[in-house]
Coordinates of C-alpha atoms in Angstrom, one line a residue:
M1 CA 69.8 100.7 78.4
T2 CA 69.2 102.3 81.8
V3 CA 71.2 105.2 83.0
L4 CA 72.0 105.4 86.7
N5 CA 74.1 108.3 88.0
G6 CA 75.2 109.1 84.5
I7 CA 76.4 105.5 83.9
E8 CA 74.7 103.2 81.5
I9 CA 73.8 99.9 83.1
C10 CA 72.5 96.6 81.8
D11 CA 68.8 96.1 81.6
E12 CA 69.2 92.4 81.9
K13 CA 71.3 90.5 84.4
V14 CA 73.0 88.0 82.2
T15 CA 76.4 87.2 83.5
D16 CA 79.2 84.7 82.7
H17 CA 79.5 83.0 86.1
D18 CA 82.7 81.2 85.2
R19 CA 84.3 84.5 84.1
D20 CA 83.1 86.3 87.2
E21 CA 84.5 83.6 89.5
E22 CA 87.9 83.7 87.7
I23 CA 88.0 87.4 88.2
R24 CA 87.2 87.0 91.9
R25 CA 90.1 84.4 92.2
M26 CA 92.5 86.8 90.4
M27 CA 91.7 89.8 92.7
P28 CA 94.3 90.5 95.4
E29 CA 93.2 90.2 99.1
D30 CA 91.2 93.1 100.4
E31 CA 93.9 94.0 102.9
L32 CA 96.4 94.6 100.0
L33 CA 93.7 96.6 98.1
F34 CA 93.2 98.8 101.2
S35 CA 96.9 99.3 101.4
M36 CA 97.1 100.2 97.8
A37 CA 94.3 102.8 98.3
D38 CA 96.2 104.3 101.2
F39 CA 99.4 104.4 99.1
F40 CA 97.6 106.3 96.3
K41 CA 96.2 108.8 98.9
I42 CA 99.8 110.0 99.4
F43 CA 99.9 111.1 95.8
G44 CA 96.7 113.2 96.4
D45 CA 98.7 116.2 97.6
S46 CA 100.2 118.5 94.9
T47 CA 103.0 119.6 97.3
R48 CA 104.1 116.0 97.6
I49 CA 104.1 115.5 93.9
R50 CA 106.2 118.7 93.5
I51 CA 108.7 117.4 96.0
L52 CA 108.9 114.0 94.2
Y53 CA 109.4 115.8 90.8
A54 CA 112.2 117.9 92.4
L55 CA 113.9 114.7 93.5
F56 CA 113.7 113.3 90.0
E57 CA 116.6 115.5 89.1
S58 CA 118.9 115.3 92.1
E59 CA 119.2 114.4 95.8
L60 CA 118.4 117.4 97.8
C61 CA 118.4 118.6 101.4
V62 CA 115.2 120.1 102.9
C63 CA 116.5 123.7 102.4
D64 CA 117.2 123.1 98.7
I65 CA 113.8 121.6 98.2
A66 CA 112.2 124.5 100.0
E67 CA 114.1 126.9 97.7
V68 CA 113.3 125.1 94.5
L69 CA 109.6 124.9 95.4
D70 CA 109.4 128.4 97.0
M71 CA 108.1 126.9 100.2
T72 CA 109.0 127.0 103.9
V73 CA 111.4 124.5 105.3
S74 CA 108.8 123.5 107.8
A75 CA 106.2 122.8 105.1
V76 CA 108.7 120.7 103.1
S77 CA 109.8 118.9 106.2
H78 CA 106.3 117.9 107.1
Q79 CA 105.6 116.5 103.6
L80 CA 109.0 114.7 103.5
R81 CA 108.0 112.9 106.7
V82 CA 104.8 111.7 105.0
L83 CA 106.7 110.6 101.9
K84 CA 109.4 108.8 104.0
Q85 CA 106.7 107.0 106.0
A86 CA 105.2 105.8 102.7
R87 CA 108.6 104.6 101.6
L88 CA 108.6 107.0 98.6
V89 CA 111.7 108.9 99.6
S90 CA 114.8 107.9 101.5
A91 CA 117.2 109.9 103.5
R92 CA 120.9 109.8 104.2
R93 CA 123.1 111.9 106.5
S94 CA 125.8 114.1 104.9
G95 CA 127.6 116.0 107.6
K96 CA 124.9 117.9 109.5
S97 CA 122.4 117.6 106.7
M98 CA 119.9 115.0 105.7
I99 CA 119.9 114.4 101.9
Y100 CA 116.6 113.1 100.4
S101 CA 116.2 111.1 97.2
L102 CA 113.5 108.9 95.6
A103 CA 113.3 105.6 97.4
D104 CA 113.7 103.7 94.1
D105 CA 112.9 103.7 90.4
H106 CA 109.3 102.6 91.0
V107 CA 108.5 106.0 92.5
K108 CA 109.6 107.8 89.3
A109 CA 107.8 105.2 87.2
I110 CA 104.5 105.7 89.0
I111 CA 104.7 109.5 88.6
E112 CA 105.7 109.2 84.9
K113 CA 102.8 106.8 84.2
A114 CA 100.3 109.2 85.8
Y115 CA 101.8 112.1 83.8
E116 CA 101.6 110.1 80.5
H117 CA 98.0 109.1 81.3
L118 CA 96.9 112.7 82.0
A119 CA 98.8 114.1 79.0
E120 CA 97.1 111.8 76.5
D121 CA 94.9 113.3 73.9
D122 CA 91.3 112.2 74.3

């Protein structure tokens, strides 16, 4: 076995061409894979994750989110814009305030699955 960059690799190139072709056919189009990669980049910021967690419990306005997370309204507003553009949060008007919530149950499921994965014992 050869080790390259800390990963063991095959010494012999013996592949199952039928299996490999089937895997290629099952793969989504590159455009969708690129979109998925961009989508997951949104989760790469701990502030955005904290905002999403706050919205697990309740719909909140920007001021409430800022208070819960001990952040400035400006910082929360900026991150909410990113989350809204990614369709992870939605907003509705209530009087003079915008009230934010998770866009749908998928958002919570994504975060919960990530948490479960990271909390697993090795």
